[in-house]
C-alpha positions as MATLAB code, in Angstrom:
seq = 'XXXXXXXXXXXXXXXXXXXXXXXXXXXXXXXXXXXXXXXXXXXXXXXXXXXXXXXXXXXXXXXXXXXXXXXXXXXXXXXXXXXXXXXXXXXXXXXXXXXXXXXXXXXXXXXXXXXXXXXXXXXXXXXXXXXXXXXXXXXXXXXXXXXXXXXXXXXXXXXXXXXXXXXXXXXXXXXXXXXXXXXXXXXXXXXXXXXXXXXXXXXXXXXXXXXXXXXXXXXXXXXXXXXXXXXXXXXXXXXXXXXXXXXXXXXXXXXXXXXXXXXXXXXXXXXXXXXXXXXXXXXXXXXXXXXXXXXXXXXXXXXXXXXXXXXXXXXXXXXXXXXXXXXXXXXXXXXXXXXXXXXXXXXXXXXXXXXXXXXXXXXXXXXXXXXXXXXXXXXXXXXXXXXXXXXXXXXXXXXXXXXXXXXXXXXXXXXXXXXXXXXXXXXXXXXXXXXXXXXXXXXXXX';
ca = [
      25.001   37.323  -23.008;
      26.437   35.070  -20.339;
      29.253   32.826  -21.496;
      29.146   29.198  -20.439;
      32.174   27.506  -18.887;
      34.240   25.696  -21.500;
      33.643   22.381  -19.748;
      30.009   22.444  -20.907;
      31.165   22.484  -24.527;
      32.770   19.073  -23.993;
      29.898   17.820  -21.859;
      27.466   18.706  -24.637;
      29.187   16.292  -27.023;
      29.105   13.320  -24.628;
      25.503   12.162  -25.314;
      26.158   12.306  -29.067;
      29.496   10.537  -29.139;
      28.688    8.094  -26.360;
      25.010    7.565  -27.151;
      25.353    3.775  -27.288;
      26.976    3.555  -23.851;
      24.300    5.838  -22.402;
      21.470    3.802  -23.900;
      22.907    0.463  -22.765;
      23.541    1.770  -19.248;
      20.068    3.309  -19.055;
      18.443    0.125  -20.355;
      20.290   -1.974  -17.768;
      19.327    0.263  -14.842;
      15.744    0.594  -16.072;
      15.396   -3.171  -16.506;
      16.619   -3.662  -12.959;
      14.078   -1.103  -11.794;
      11.269   -2.915  -13.608;
      12.396   -6.199  -12.047;
      12.063   -4.586   -8.618;
       8.667   -2.960   -9.097;
       7.429   -5.016   -6.151;
       9.316   -2.577   -3.927;
       6.512   -0.117   -4.640;
       4.108   -2.559   -3.000;
       5.766   -2.365    0.374;
       3.162   -2.030    3.136;
       2.339    1.452    4.342;
       3.324    1.630    8.000;
       2.080    4.257   10.406;
       5.328    4.124   12.384;
       7.229    5.431    9.363;
       5.129    8.578    9.443;
       5.527    9.292   13.159;
       8.422   11.132   14.801;
      10.793    9.230   17.030;
      10.456    9.359   20.786;
       6.655    9.362   21.080;
       5.922    7.750   24.450;
       2.442    6.562   23.515;
       3.763    4.830   20.387;
       6.548    3.147   22.328;
       4.081    2.057   25.015;
       1.794    0.602   22.368;
       4.672   -1.372   20.884;
       5.595   -2.692   24.341;
       1.976   -3.627   25.056;
       1.730   -5.415   21.735;
       4.851   -7.473   22.440;
       3.888   -8.468   25.976;
       0.187   -9.183   25.479;
       0.149  -10.229   21.804;
      -2.563   -7.671   21.247;
      -2.968   -4.061   20.204;
      -4.988   -4.283   16.996;
      -8.673   -4.992   17.510;
     -10.984   -5.920   14.674;
     -14.497   -7.326   14.846;
     -17.246   -9.082   12.980;
     -20.981   -9.480   13.568;
     -22.795  -12.749   14.102;
     -26.334  -12.216   12.817;
     -29.217  -14.450   13.935;
     -31.951  -12.015   12.905;
     -33.532  -14.365   10.376;
     -33.527  -17.411   12.655;
     -37.058  -18.364   13.780;
     -37.596  -17.793   17.483;
     -38.862  -21.219   18.550;
     -37.445  -21.389   22.058;
     -39.226  -18.421   23.601;
     -36.011  -16.477   24.131;
     -33.922  -13.900   22.320;
     -32.322  -15.356   19.219;
     -28.755  -14.812   20.349;
     -29.454  -16.560   23.680;
     -30.541  -19.747   21.945;
     -27.985  -22.450   22.745;
     -27.629  -23.667   19.116;
     -26.791  -20.065   18.138;
     -24.194  -19.827   20.901;
     -22.719  -23.158   19.803;
     -22.497  -21.894   16.226;
     -20.740  -18.725   17.411;
     -18.287  -20.815   19.402;
     -17.559  -22.954   16.347;
     -16.735  -19.871   14.248;
     -14.573  -18.422   17.016;
     -12.739  -21.709   17.421;
     -11.795  -21.707   13.740;
     -10.604  -18.091   13.907;
      -8.601  -18.771   17.069;
      -6.580  -21.281   15.049;
      -5.269  -18.446   12.853;
      -1.768  -17.362   13.879;
      -1.471  -14.443   16.314;
      -5.270  -14.257   16.628;
      -7.687  -14.440   19.561;
     -11.421  -13.758   19.860;
     -13.594  -12.266   22.591;
     -17.398  -12.364   22.737;
     -20.300  -13.271   24.988;
     -18.993  -16.839   24.763;
     -15.844  -15.732   26.576;
     -17.925  -14.590   29.546;
     -19.903  -17.820   29.643;
     -16.635  -19.770   29.709;
     -15.285  -17.759   32.644;
     -18.347  -17.900   34.932;
     -17.969  -20.743   37.461;
     -21.162  -22.770   37.843;
     -22.290  -25.516   40.234;
     -25.838  -26.758   40.868;
     -26.630  -28.064   44.358;
     -29.436  -30.567   43.956;
     -29.600  -31.579   47.596;
     -27.283  -31.586   50.543;
     -24.035  -33.160   49.452;
     -25.189  -33.633   45.858;
     -23.922  -31.134   43.272;
     -23.745  -31.015   39.500;
     -20.952  -29.270   37.645;
     -17.539  -28.211   38.881;
     -16.299  -26.046   35.985;
     -17.514  -23.077   33.988;
     -21.081  -22.295   33.055;
     -20.247  -23.108   29.440;
     -19.003  -26.559   30.450;
     -22.100  -27.143   32.538;
     -24.415  -26.119   29.701;
     -22.721  -28.693   27.460;
     -22.598  -31.547   29.936;
     -23.807  -34.686   28.091;
     -25.873  -35.640   31.119;
     -28.518  -33.059   30.134;
     -29.685  -35.543   27.522;
     -29.300  -38.688   29.639;
     -32.600  -40.411   30.371;
     -31.181  -43.444   32.154;
     -32.060  -43.449   35.830;
     -29.042  -45.523   36.793;
     -26.519  -43.793   34.524;
     -23.271  -44.159   36.482;
     -21.658  -41.349   34.497;
     -24.311  -38.882   35.605;
     -24.756  -39.247   39.358;
     -27.232  -36.770   40.770;
     -28.790  -35.914   37.396;
     -31.616  -38.356   38.060;
     -32.903  -35.852   40.640;
     -33.635  -33.422   37.776;
     -36.724  -34.471   35.807;
     -35.946  -34.850   32.109;
     -38.903  -32.636   31.194;
     -37.494  -29.761   33.263;
     -33.869  -29.940   32.136;
     -34.238  -27.896   28.927;
     -36.107  -25.120   30.749;
     -33.459  -25.120   33.485;
     -30.673  -24.848   30.926;
     -32.446  -21.936   29.210;
     -32.921  -20.201   32.551;
     -29.220  -20.552   33.306;
     -28.349  -18.812   30.005;
     -30.853  -16.025   30.697;
     -29.518  -15.474   34.211;
     -25.963  -15.254   32.883;
     -26.980  -12.687   30.254;
     -29.115  -10.659   32.649;
     -26.397  -10.409   35.288;
     -24.156   -8.578   32.826;
     -24.263   -4.816   33.176;
     -25.903   -2.682   30.490;
     -22.481   -1.358   29.447;
     -21.082   -4.848   28.927;
     -24.172   -6.065   27.067;
     -24.068   -3.036   24.764;
     -20.479   -3.942   23.836;
     -21.383   -7.543   23.018;
     -25.002   -7.568   21.807;
     -27.444   -5.326   20.002;
     -30.554   -4.039   21.717;
     -32.877   -6.564   20.072;
     -30.732   -9.492   21.150;
     -30.406  -11.000   17.680;
     -26.857   -9.897   16.800;
     -23.569  -10.331   18.619;
     -20.196   -8.668   18.167;
     -17.082  -10.829   18.184;
     -13.820   -8.974   18.799;
     -10.683  -10.245   17.077;
      -7.381   -9.151   18.630;
      -3.918   -9.365   17.088;
      -0.536   -7.809   17.886;
       0.824   -5.001   15.726;
       2.607   -6.555   12.777;
       3.796   -5.932    9.246;
       0.822   -5.233    7.001;
       1.905   -7.899    4.523;
       1.632  -10.535    7.264;
      -1.523   -8.970    8.676;
      -3.065   -9.001    5.212;
      -2.526  -12.741    4.860;
      -4.113  -13.366    8.272;
      -7.024  -11.085    7.412;
      -7.631  -13.019    4.186;
      -7.578  -16.287    6.126;
     -10.116  -14.958    8.633;
     -12.338  -13.566    5.883;
     -12.214  -16.978    4.237;
     -13.653  -18.526    7.400;
     -16.280  -15.805    7.764;
     -17.122  -15.978    4.072;
     -18.128  -19.620    4.429;
     -20.440  -18.535    7.240;
     -21.862  -20.552   10.132;
     -23.289  -24.009    9.591;
     -26.479  -23.138   11.521;
     -29.363  -22.331    9.191;
     -30.658  -18.746    8.948;
     -27.559  -17.257   10.551;
     -24.664  -15.415    8.949;
     -21.509  -13.488    9.753;
     -20.084  -10.273    8.358;
     -16.534  -10.007    7.064;
     -13.835   -8.670    9.352;
     -13.877   -4.919    9.939;
     -12.161   -2.476   12.255;
      -8.843   -0.655   12.402;
      -6.662   -3.314   10.790;
      -8.946   -4.184    7.848;
      -9.470   -0.472    7.155;
      -5.696    0.105    7.232;
      -5.191   -2.776    4.813;
      -7.856   -1.427    2.458;
      -6.309    2.066    2.610;
      -2.925    0.489    1.905;
      -4.305   -1.268   -1.184;
      -6.125    1.883   -2.254;
      -3.001    4.034   -2.089;
      -0.982    1.479   -4.044;
      -3.694    1.227   -6.696;
      -3.988    5.012   -6.886;
      -0.224    5.329   -7.175;
      -0.150    3.049  -10.208;
      -3.234    4.524  -11.865;
      -2.201    8.168  -11.429;
       1.281    7.444  -12.781;
      -0.063    5.720  -15.899;
      -2.738    8.367  -16.493;
      -0.214   11.181  -16.039;
       2.163    9.505  -18.485;
      -0.523    9.141  -21.157;
      -1.976   12.632  -20.710;
       1.417   14.348  -20.820;
       2.476   12.345  -23.870;
      -0.643   13.442  -25.770;
      -0.224   17.069  -24.690;
       3.442   17.132  -25.692;
       2.610   15.576  -29.046;
       0.184   18.461  -29.578;
       2.632   21.098  -28.317;
       5.489   19.874  -30.521;
       3.074   19.020  -33.356;
       4.750   15.642  -33.572;
       3.869   12.363  -31.829;
       7.508   11.366  -32.288;
       8.836   14.335  -30.310;
       6.066   13.968  -27.729;
       7.060   10.362  -27.036;
      10.775   11.179  -27.022;
      10.214   13.988  -24.523;
       8.368   11.678  -22.132;
      10.871    8.816  -22.252;
      13.418   10.483  -19.891;
      10.684   11.197  -17.342;
       9.215    7.692  -17.561;
      12.690    6.217  -17.088;
      13.136    8.181  -13.865;
       9.839    6.820  -12.537;
      11.040    3.291  -13.257;
      14.188    4.007  -11.255;
      12.203    4.799   -8.121;
      11.892    1.117   -7.039;
      15.693    0.958   -6.821;
      15.640    3.746   -4.247;
      12.875    1.969   -2.333;
      15.167   -1.007   -1.728;
      16.775    0.776    1.189;
      15.610   -0.617    4.503;
      15.002    2.907    5.788;
      12.624    3.807    2.962;
       8.978    2.857    3.372;
       5.983    3.373    1.163;
       3.784    5.866    2.978;
       1.190    8.481    2.132;
       4.033   10.864    1.225;
       6.234    8.644   -0.962;
       3.300    6.855   -2.633;
       2.360    9.937   -4.656;
       5.899   10.986   -5.540;
       5.695    9.621   -9.076;
       3.186   12.195  -10.310;
       5.160   14.999   -8.637;
       8.345   13.946  -10.422;
       6.418   13.917  -13.697;
       5.566   17.575  -13.177;
       9.156   18.550  -12.429;
      10.978   16.210  -14.802;
       8.861   17.003  -17.832;
       9.873   20.681  -17.561;
      13.525   19.731  -17.988;
      12.767   17.527  -20.975;
      10.635   20.226  -22.630;
      13.399   22.841  -22.282;
      15.976   20.512  -23.828;
      13.653   19.468  -26.659;
      12.770   23.076  -27.480;
      16.454   23.951  -27.600;
      17.184   20.989  -29.865;
      14.410   22.169  -32.187;
      15.960   25.633  -32.298;
      19.515   24.424  -32.846;
      18.534   21.622  -35.214;
      18.729   17.839  -34.940;
      22.402   17.668  -35.855;
      25.416   16.604  -33.782;
      26.542   20.186  -33.321;
      22.975   21.378  -32.748;
      22.336   18.916  -29.933;
      25.736   19.555  -28.390;
      24.946   23.259  -28.439;
      21.504   22.624  -26.908;
      23.065   20.700  -24.025;
      25.763   23.332  -23.594;
      23.235   26.153  -23.357;
      20.159   24.560  -21.760;
      21.925   21.812  -19.809;
      23.779   24.303  -17.669;
      20.577   26.226  -16.953;
      18.722   23.060  -15.961;
      21.684   22.023  -13.829;
      21.519   25.315  -11.942;
      17.766   25.097  -11.404;
      18.138   21.476  -10.280;
      20.769   22.398   -7.713;
      18.679   25.254   -6.316;
      15.527   23.102   -6.211;
      17.314   20.241   -4.468;
      18.897   22.665   -2.011;
      15.490   24.075   -1.123;
      13.863   20.666   -0.769;
      16.863   19.538    1.271;
      15.541   21.630    4.152;
      12.952   18.889    4.577;
      15.650   16.636    6.021;
      15.264   18.686    9.203;
      11.712   17.340    9.612;
      11.145   15.053   12.563;
       8.897   12.722   10.571;
      10.716    9.731    9.033;
       8.031    9.508    6.361;
       8.713   13.092    5.292;
      12.468   12.530    5.394;
      12.053    9.631    2.966;
       9.832   11.785    0.790;
      12.346   14.637    0.559;
      15.234   12.252   -0.036;
      13.427   10.526   -2.900;
      12.364   13.868   -4.338;
      15.933   15.180   -4.374;
      17.353   12.053   -5.990;
      14.604   11.771   -8.598;
      14.929   15.459   -9.532;
      18.664   14.928  -10.059;
      17.911   11.849  -12.160;
      15.391   13.891  -14.180;
      18.144   16.406  -14.986;
      20.503   13.634  -16.097;
      17.976   11.841  -18.293;
      16.620   15.040  -19.860;
      20.048   16.499  -20.613;
      21.813   13.316  -21.710;
      19.366   10.477  -22.405;
      17.063   12.545  -24.626;
      19.856   13.660  -27.024;
      21.237   10.106  -26.998;
      17.852    8.729  -28.127;
      17.618   11.227  -30.980;
      21.222   10.480  -31.944;
      20.496    6.741  -31.999;
      17.550    7.303  -34.343;
      19.631    9.321  -36.815;
      22.557    6.878  -36.668;
      20.261    3.938  -37.423;
      18.595    5.815  -40.277;
      21.983    6.738  -41.761;
      23.118    3.109  -41.679;
      19.859    1.853  -43.205;
      20.052    4.420  -46.015;
      23.767    3.818  -46.577;
      24.731    7.379  -45.669;
      28.056    8.349  -44.063;
      28.345    8.408  -40.285;
      25.812   10.858  -38.890;
      28.036   11.803  -35.936;
      30.193   14.491  -37.507;
      30.715   17.764  -35.672;
      32.539   19.287  -38.659;
      34.061   22.687  -37.957;
      31.511   23.691  -35.416;
      28.862   24.701  -37.959;
      25.371   23.461  -37.149;
      23.639   22.212  -40.273;
      20.065   21.878  -39.093;
      16.707   21.482  -40.659;
      15.695   24.258  -43.053;
      12.623   25.190  -41.058;
      14.649   25.829  -37.912;
      17.695   27.504  -39.476;
      18.150   31.103  -38.385;
      19.121   33.782  -40.917;
      22.340   35.735  -40.414;
      23.262   39.231  -41.576;
      26.381   39.379  -43.758;
      28.462   42.372  -44.807;
      30.748   42.275  -47.851;
      33.946   44.295  -47.349;
      35.958   45.313  -50.422;
      39.695   44.770  -50.298;
];
């Protein structure tokens, strides 16, 4: 049998003699971890998962800074249910276009946000009507001309509308509708397909924003969805909520965070029940899971580093640590059962099993450490967290678990008025009768 270094004999007694210090220190660190659980809600950023030096990523960042764009979302303006009373496609009806412009104007007021739609084209087309030689109407964009108040002026001598008297009032509405139709029809098929559906009763509005932190982007998205949720004021028209790359990324971000929390809680409950069955004791099942749960609550402290991001790798690390950390706790608990729940028994369990777990921890961390050579920052964070949490799992399983059991026995001894439970005696382990091992004895006559 391999002999353990003598230092482990002294180490094995530390959790028993210093159980109170260990519990207070663990409680303080764990409380701080719970207070910083928000660190686990950091936004998931694609840049943290990409290697450094990617030209396309750098170009995208530069484009985003210079043009305040880069992320394009969209929503649909739907006029399908609006009665067609003007003899034209629903989306070409001027009240519909005005309603679209009103929605876009509200969205344009959101920080870092701009919209593009068929309205944008109408506002960029210059338009002037020559009524007769030397008499023209309009000197701005087609959109401005379509909304000139003189269309509704019926006064022949209206000084604010010179030249409009040459256009009969009865023909003005038809002329305005023709101008809209001409503008739509002059657009190429490719452009129209990007802005309108084939039936001409739905329009796409593009919403552009620069690349930004998902927390900020999420607030802007909620503000935009609030506007779209209220819908247009025009009857029988509606708008969809924002969709596209950014909203999908935000929903994935929320989904991963929710999954991270749910899987951690489910894993904790399932393992606790299984361990209670394995050890035939709910008490031992709960005690075995406490060291692993504590390690999970320490993860937010590691996430405080500015270089550590929540990503698709680090988000699922909790369940992985459960699988590794619970092995350490099971080995220690089994050894304690064999040696007996006595001061000497637990010290012996740590001396024997603690060294073995320490060796397996070192080899596991050394193997995982090769991941630091990966070019992906997201993977580097993952391997770093894995290594640290595996080391923490060794510490809590080998030291916190015996300290918890010691605390229970010390409290029971004080309540029952028994002498101090922490007594190593002469190195003889007085354990429970059902776990005591028989020894062969030989009587030698003098």
